[in-house]
């Protein structure tokens, strides 16, 4: 990603939209039931530690991405093996988002249209975005990001007449076990998925403070997700939410302000924009990783095959929406933990050790 630059503001908005992504539609931390709002708050605080660690890794090696850093701290061959694992993780994450987009499209938007038709057009947009580069995605996100944030803030306010504060009760009714499960699930999806940004943020010279970029993006994105989840809980209740695949459209569909009705379209707009950004970042990471592992000069020429492969994989990776929901809620937190926490932690420790040894050598000289 040589000579591509996005501003700090654009990077923050990309992280916000990435966090919202598909979690805005399907929810996060539902295992906590009526304590989901508390689970999200705790997971945000836990994620701060991870984000500071990711920021430190990038700050130790300016102008390098995760794939470059892996080869520096682990050696060429081990670094490439770990890089392949991280490429797979980014690819699988993008596949999951694409599948959610296709399921939502076929069940809620274009139920009489073969799902492959809208998804092909979606893939064409993704390929165009990848060919244009992350700089264009940053500028595009900066424009739409403000609109999305305003929609996410305003729409819950319109749902106030349908809200019932009693749906938050009883707090911690089933002790802390469901809360911990919900916190872990919310941490792994979507907050810890930000590890993918370390595969993309290289040679982006306008980002001077990675701590600010990651933490501000986390707090705003997490705050908006908290607001949406709280709205869904107060409007629908935890029992209803547990029986739904897509929470927000149902909650927003209950808004009735006389002549102002049918606000589901706002959910569709927000989801498609955020989902587009999330998939784009995932494919950027995959293409960048492939170019680094196989020593290609440019990542853009693999954009088309990677996008089409991800789209094809999304159609058969799960048999149906029930299997997809089961994997996302029951399997994903444990499956993703090594990619999101263990590998970054090992890289962080090794990078710190290597950096201190280099500093000590310089001082002794």
C-alpha positions as a Python dict, from the first residue, in 0.01 Angstrom:
ca = {
    (1, 'X'): (0, 0, 0),
    (2, 'X'): (278, 233, -93),
    (3, 'X'): (201, 601, -137),
    (4, 'X'): (-156, 563, -13),
    (5, 'X'): (-250, 804, 263),
    (6, 'X'): (-559, 850, 477),
    (7, 'X'): (-598, 1106, 750),
    (8, 'X'): (-633, 1032, 1119),
    (9, 'X'): (-998, 1137, 1100),
    (10, 'X'): (-1063, 897, 813),
    (11, 'X'): (-891, 614, 998),
    (12, 'X'): (-1109, 676, 1305),
    (13, 'X'): (-1427, 671, 1094),
    (14, 'X'): (-1315, 349, 924),
    (15, 'X'): (-1274, 185, 1266),
    (16, 'X'): (-1617, 314, 1377),
    (17, 'X'): (-1792, 179, 1068),
    (18, 'X'): (-1596, -147, 1094),
    (19, 'X'): (-1711, -198, 1454),
    (20, 'X'): (-2072, -124, 1364),
    (21, 'X'): (-2053, -343, 1052),
    (22, 'X'): (-2281, -645, 1078),
    (23, 'X'): (-2303, -623, 1460),
    (24, 'X'): (-2542, -331, 1424),
    (25, 'X'): (-2786, -565, 1250),
    (26, 'X'): (-2745, -896, 1435),
    (27, 'X'): (-2646, -760, 1775),
    (28, 'X'): (-2356, -845, 2001),
    (29, 'X'): (-2328, -1022, 2336),
    (30, 'X'): (-2682, -1160, 2331),
    (31, 'X'): (-2579, -1442, 2565),
    (32, 'X'): (-2604, -1188, 2848),
    (33, 'X'): (-2982, -1158, 2789),
    (34, 'X'): (-3116, -843, 2961),
    (35, 'X'): (-2761, -758, 3077),
    (36, 'X'): (-2634, -722, 2719),
    (37, 'X'): (-2585, -347, 2771),
    (38, 'X'): (-2355, -419, 3065),
    (39, 'X'): (-2168, -685, 2866),
    (40, 'X'): (-2095, -434, 2590),
    (41, 'X'): (-1967, -175, 2838),
    (42, 'X'): (-1731, -427, 2998),
    (43, 'X'): (-1610, -554, 2660),
    (44, 'X'): (-1528, -196, 2554),
    (45, 'X'): (-1305, -150, 2859),
    (46, 'X'): (-1138, -488, 2797),
    (47, 'X'): (-1088, -394, 2431),
    (48, 'X'): (-900, -79, 2531),
    (49, 'X'): (-613, -302, 2646),
    (50, 'X'): (-609, -489, 2315),
    (51, 'X'): (-625, -167, 2112),
    (52, 'X'): (-336, -14, 2306),
    (53, 'X'): (-136, -329, 2236),
    (54, 'X'): (-214, -310, 1862),
    (55, 'X'): (-122, 59, 1861),
    (56, 'X'): (208, -17, 2031),
    (57, 'X'): (296, -287, 1777),
    (58, 'X'): (242, -47, 1486),
    (59, 'X'): (420, 239, 1665),
    (60, 'X'): (733, 28, 1721),
    (61, 'X'): (768, -22, 1345),
    (62, 'X'): (649, 294, 1164),
    (63, 'X'): (551, 233, 804),
    (64, 'X'): (515, -141, 859),
    (65, 'X'): (205, -355, 873),
    (66, 'X'): (148, -678, 1066),
    (67, 'X'): (291, -893, 785),
    (68, 'X'): (614, -693, 776),
    (69, 'X'): (641, -698, 1155),
    (70, 'X'): (589, -1075, 1169),
    (71, 'X'): (892, -1134, 946),
    (72, 'X'): (1099, -886, 1147),
    (73, 'X'): (1028, -1037, 1490),
    (74, 'X'): (978, -1405, 1400),
    (75, 'X'): (1199, -1453, 1100),
    (76, 'X'): (1113, -1500, 735),
    (77, 'X'): (972, -1853, 735),
    (78, 'X'): (785, -1855, 1067),
    (79, 'X'): (663, -1503, 989),
    (80, 'X'): (517, -1616, 656),
    (81, 'X'): (342, -1913, 819),
    (82, 'X'): (179, -1689, 1081),
    (83, 'X'): (96, -1441, 805),
    (84, 'X'): (-94, -1712, 617),
    (85, 'X'): (-296, -1784, 931),
    (86, 'X'): (-383, -1415, 970),
    (87, 'X'): (-474, -1394, 601),
    (88, 'X'): (-714, -1683, 652),
    (89, 'X'): (-868, -1508, 954),
    (90, 'X'): (-928, -1186, 758),
    (91, 'X'): (-1070, -1391, 470),
    (92, 'X'): (-1305, -1586, 699),
    (93, 'X'): (-1419, -1267, 873),
    (94, 'X'): (-1504, -1107, 539),
    (95, 'X'): (-1686, -1424, 434),
    (96, 'X'): (-1901, -1416, 748),
    (97, 'X'): (-1999, -1053, 683),
    (98, 'X'): (-2082, -1127, 319),
    (99, 'X'): (-2301, -1419, 425),
    (100, 'X'): (-2491, -1201, 672),
    (101, 'X'): (-2542, -942, 396),
    (102, 'X'): (-2674, -1208, 159),
    (103, 'X'): (-2903, -1361, 424),
    (104, 'X'): (-3043, -1022, 517),
    (105, 'X'): (-3095, -936, 151),
    (106, 'X'): (-3283, -1256, 71),
    (107, 'X'): (-3496, -1261, 388),
    (108, 'X'): (-3577, -893, 444),
    (109, 'X'): (-3511, -683, 134),
    (110, 'X'): (-3532, -873, -196),
    (111, 'X'): (-3705, -1195, -97),
    (112, 'X'): (-3821, -1275, -453),
    (113, 'X'): (-3480, -1213, -610),
    (114, 'X'): (-3208, -1479, -638),
    (115, 'X'): (-2947, -1384, -381),
    (116, 'X'): (-2663, -1416, -632),
    (117, 'X'): (-2791, -1117, -832),
    (118, 'X'): (-2753, -838, -571),
    (119, 'X'): (-2437, -1001, -435),
    (120, 'X'): (-2268, -990, -776),
    (121, 'X'): (-2333, -616, -797),
    (122, 'X'): (-2203, -583, -440),
    (123, 'X'): (-1888, -771, -540),
    (124, 'X'): (-1837, -541, -839),
    (125, 'X'): (-1846, -240, -605),
    (126, 'X'): (-1596, -411, -375),
    (127, 'X'): (-1357, -479, -664),
    (128, 'X'): (-1383, -118, -780),
    (129, 'X'): (-1309, 3, -427),
    (130, 'X'): (-1004, -223, -397),
    (131, 'X'): (-870, -115, -733),
    (132, 'X'): (-914, 252, -632),
    (133, 'X'): (-720, 198, -309),
    (134, 'X'): (-770, 257, 61),
    (135, 'X'): (-728, 633, 13),
    (136, 'X'): (-1054, 645, -183),
    (137, 'X'): (-1227, 425, 74),
    (138, 'X'): (-1108, 664, 347),
    (139, 'X'): (-1252, 970, 172),
    (140, 'X'): (-1575, 788, 90),
    (141, 'X'): (-1613, 673, 452),
    (142, 'X'): (-1545, 1023, 582),
    (143, 'X'): (-1842, 1155, 383),
    (144, 'X'): (-2088, 874, 462),
    (145, 'X'): (-1960, 820, 816),
    (146, 'X'): (-2111, 1144, 945),
    (147, 'X'): (-2449, 1051, 797),
    (148, 'X'): (-2435, 701, 945),
    (149, 'X'): (-2342, 827, 1291),
    (150, 'X'): (-2629, 1077, 1286),
    (151, 'X'): (-2878, 808, 1183),
    (152, 'X'): (-2757, 571, 1455),
    (153, 'X'): (-2797, 847, 1717),
    (154, 'X'): (-3131, 990, 1599),
    (155, 'X'): (-3329, 670, 1527),
    (156, 'X'): (-3310, 535, 1888),
    (157, 'X'): (-3452, 869, 2004),
    (158, 'X'): (-3756, 808, 1782),
    (159, 'X'): (-3804, 470, 1952),
    (160, 'X'): (-3853, 622, 2301),
    (161, 'X'): (-4236, 578, 2298),
    (162, 'X'): (-4191, 202, 2242),
    (163, 'X'): (-3930, 160, 2516),
    (164, 'X'): (-3998, -6, 2852),
    (165, 'X'): (-3735, 35, 3125),
    (166, 'X'): (-3866, -278, 3298),
    (167, 'X'): (-3713, -487, 3018),
    (168, 'X'): (-3374, -423, 3179),
    (169, 'X'): (-3485, -610, 3490),
    (170, 'X'): (-3384, -821, 3668),
    (171, 'X'): (-3019, -720, 3648),
    (172, 'X'): (-2778, -1014, 3695),
    (173, 'X'): (-3075, -1245, 3748),
    (174, 'X'): (-2871, -1552, 3643),
    (175, 'X'): (-2556, -1441, 3830),
    (176, 'X'): (-2243, -1348, 3636),
    (177, 'X'): (-2208, -1651, 3408),
    (178, 'X'): (-2431, -1521, 3122),
    (179, 'X'): (-2275, -1177, 3164),
    (180, 'X'): (-1924, -1318, 3122),
    (181, 'X'): (-2032, -1518, 2816),
    (182, 'X'): (-2192, -1210, 2666),
    (183, 'X'): (-1884, -1001, 2740),
    (184, 'X'): (-1656, -1257, 2578),
    (185, 'X'): (-1883, -1281, 2274),
    (186, 'X'): (-1905, -902, 2241),
    (187, 'X'): (-1528, -867, 2279),
    (188, 'X'): (-1459, -1121, 2005),
    (189, 'X'): (-1733, -982, 1780),
    (190, 'X'): (-1692, -706, 1683),
    (191, 'X'): (-1427, -528, 1894),
    (192, 'X'): (-1130, -766, 1874),
    (193, 'X'): (-1178, -800, 1498),
    (194, 'X'): (-993, -469, 1473),
    (195, 'X'): (-673, -676, 1459),
    (196, 'X'): (-741, -670, 1083),
    (197, 'X'): (-652, -300, 1075),
    (198, 'X'): (-293, -385, 1167),
    (199, 'X'): (-278, -568, 832),
    (200, 'X'): (-388, -255, 648),
    (201, 'X'): (-240, 47, 829),
    (202, 'X'): (102, 56, 662),
    (203, 'X'): (270, 354, 498),
    (204, 'X'): (-28, 568, 593),
    (205, 'X'): (181, 866, 685),
    (206, 'X'): (-97, 1096, 802),
    (207, 'X'): (-173, 876, 1105),
    (208, 'X'): (70, 1009, 1364),
    (209, 'X'): (-91, 876, 1679),
    (210, 'X'): (-214, 517, 1661),
    (211, 'X'): (-332, 526, 2024),
    (212, 'X'): (-571, 811, 1949),
    (213, 'X'): (-688, 653, 1624),
    (214, 'X'): (-772, 316, 1776),
    (215, 'X'): (-910, 433, 2111),
    (216, 'X'): (-1131, 712, 1973),
    (217, 'X'): (-1263, 475, 1707),
    (218, 'X'): (-1333, 213, 1975),
    (219, 'X'): (-1512, 450, 2212),
    (220, 'X'): (-1733, 606, 1945),
    (221, 'X'): (-1805, 280, 1764),
    (222, 'X'): (-1861, 96, 2092),
    (223, 'X'): (-2082, 376, 2221),
    (224, 'X'): (-2301, 362, 1910),
    (225, 'X'): (-2325, -16, 1934),
    (226, 'X'): (-2420, 17, 2302),
    (227, 'X'): (-2689, 272, 2213),
    (228, 'X'): (-2835, 46, 1944),
    (229, 'X'): (-2828, -266, 2162),
    (230, 'X'): (-2991, -78, 2450),
    (231, 'X'): (-3261, 48, 2212),
    (232, 'X'): (-3331, -304, 2086),
    (233, 'X'): (-3346, -439, 2441),
    (234, 'X'): (-3582, -168, 2569),
    (235, 'X'): (-3811, -201, 2268),
    (236, 'X'): (-3815, -579, 2216),
    (237, 'X'): (-3699, -740, 2538),
    (238, 'X'): (-3438, -1015, 2571),
    (239, 'X'): (-3682, -1303, 2505),
    (240, 'X'): (-3792, -1159, 2171),
    (241, 'X'): (-3433, -1075, 2073),
    (242, 'X'): (-3321, -1434, 2139),
    (243, 'X'): (-3572, -1553, 1875),
    (244, 'X'): (-3465, -1306, 1604),
    (245, 'X'): (-3185, -1323, 1351),
    (246, 'X'): (-3189, -949, 1278),
    (247, 'X'): (-3273, -731, 1577),
    (248, 'X'): (-3257, -372, 1457),
    (249, 'X'): (-3506, -393, 1164),
    (250, 'X'): (-3771, -536, 1397),
    (251, 'X'): (-3712, -273, 1666),
    (252, 'X'): (-3706, 16, 1419),
    (253, 'X'): (-4014, -120, 1240),
    (254, 'X'): (-4219, -55, 1555),
    (255, 'X'): (-4162, 322, 1535),
    (256, 'X'): (-4494, 494, 1473),
    (257, 'X'): (-4498, 873, 1473),
    (258, 'X'): (-4817, 929, 1280),
    (259, 'X'): (-4718, 1008, 923),
    (260, 'X'): (-4358, 911, 1002),
    (261, 'X'): (-4334, 534, 974),
    (262, 'X'): (-4135, 258, 801),
    (263, 'X'): (-3791, 353, 930),
    (264, 'X'): (-3652, 11, 837),
    (265, 'X'): (-3491, 171, 534),
    (266, 'X'): (-3253, 358, 765),
    (267, 'X'): (-3133, 24, 905),
    (268, 'X'): (-3075, -106, 552),
    (269, 'X'): (-2873, 203, 457),
    (270, 'X'): (-2661, 193, 772),
    (271, 'X'): (-2600, -180, 746),
    (272, 'X'): (-2503, -177, 378),
    (273, 'X'): (-2260, 113, 424),
    (274, 'X'): (-2100, -34, 738),
    (275, 'X'): (-2098, -385, 591),
    (276, 'X'): (-1936, -257, 274),
    (277, 'X'): (-1659, -88, 473),
    (278, 'X'): (-1599, -398, 688),
    (279, 'X'): (-1577, -635, 392),
    (280, 'X'): (-1353, -389, 206),
    (281, 'X'): (-1108, -372, 497),
    (282, 'X'): (-1104, -753, 521),
    (283, 'X'): (-1030, -791, 149),
    (284, 'X'): (-767, -516, 165),
    (285, 'X'): (-598, -715, 443),
    (286, 'X'): (-614, -1042, 245),
    (287, 'X'): (-478, -886, -73),
    (288, 'X'): (-204, -700, 113),
    (289, 'X'): (-108, -1018, 298),
    (290, 'X'): (-90, -1223, -21),
    (291, 'X'): (131, -960, -184),
    (292, 'X'): (366, -961, 119),
    (293, 'X'): (387, -1339, 159),
    (294, 'X'): (450, -1405, -209),
    (295, 'X'): (659, -1089, -268),
    (296, 'X'): (429, -922, -520),
    (297, 'X'): (486, -555, -599),
    (298, 'X'): (117, -464, -600),
    (299, 'X'): (-179, -604, -409),
    (300, 'X'): (-444, -469, -646),
    (301, 'X'): (-410, -730, -920),
    (302, 'X'): (-532, -1003, -681),
    (303, 'X'): (-835, -797, -574),
    (304, 'X'): (-1073, -950, -829),
    (305, 'X'): (-996, -1320, -765),
    (306, 'X'): (-992, -1271, -386),
    (307, 'X'): (-1329, -1091, -389),
    (308, 'X'): (-1492, -1351, -613),
    (309, 'X'): (-1345, -1634, -406),
    (310, 'X'): (-1474, -1476, -85),
    (311, 'X'): (-1818, -1429, -240),
    (312, 'X'): (-1829, -1790, -362),
    (313, 'X'): (-1709, -1921, -25),
    (314, 'X'): (-1980, -1723, 155),
    (315, 'X'): (-2253, -1916, -29),
    (316, 'X'): (-2154, -2261, 96),
    (317, 'X'): (-1958, -2197, 419),
    (318, 'X'): (-2287, -2239, 612),
    (319, 'X'): (-2584, -2452, 515),
    (320, 'X'): (-2844, -2204, 633),
    (321, 'X'): (-2899, -1901, 852),
    (322, 'X'): (-2949, -2116, 1164),
    (323, 'X'): (-2607, -2276, 1124),
    (324, 'X'): (-2454, -1933, 1062),
    (325, 'X'): (-2609, -1793, 1381),
    (326, 'X'): (-2493, -2094, 1581),
    (327, 'X'): (-2135, -2055, 1457),
    (328, 'X'): (-2132, -1678, 1517),
    (329, 'X'): (-2265, -1703, 1873),
    (330, 'X'): (-2124, -2035, 2001),
    (331, 'X'): (-1809, -2113, 1802),
    (332, 'X'): (-1667, -1780, 1683),
    (333, 'X'): (-1553, -1643, 2024),
    (334, 'X'): (-1330, -1948, 2085),
    (335, 'X'): (-1226, -1995, 1723),
    (336, 'X'): (-1118, -1632, 1683),
    (337, 'X'): (-940, -1596, 2020),
    (338, 'X'): (-597, -1720, 1898),
    (339, 'X'): (-607, -1483, 1600),
    (340, 'X'): (-736, -1183, 1793),
    (341, 'X'): (-548, -1215, 2123),
    (342, 'X'): (-285, -1489, 2146),
    (343, 'X'): (-96, -1419, 1823),
    (344, 'X'): (-101, -1037, 1873),
    (345, 'X'): (16, -1086, 2233),
    (346, 'X'): (311, -1301, 2120),
    (347, 'X'): (399, -1045, 1852),
    (348, 'X'): (376, -763, 2108),
    (349, 'X'): (607, -938, 2355),
    (350, 'X'): (863, -1028, 2088),
    (351, 'X'): (850, -679, 1935),
    (352, 'X'): (905, -518, 2275),
    (353, 'X'): (1201, -745, 2350),
    (354, 'X'): (1356, -681, 2010),
    (355, 'X'): (1300, -307, 2039),
    (356, 'X'): (1461, -289, 2386),
    (357, 'X'): (1760, -493, 2272),
    (358, 'X'): (1807, -258, 1976),
    (359, 'X'): (1780, 46, 2206),
    (360, 'X'): (2031, -105, 2452),
    (361, 'X'): (2282, -164, 2170),
    (362, 'X'): (2249, 195, 2055),
    (363, 'X'): (2301, 327, 2410),
    (364, 'X'): (2610, 112, 2467),
    (365, 'X'): (2764, 239, 2147),
}
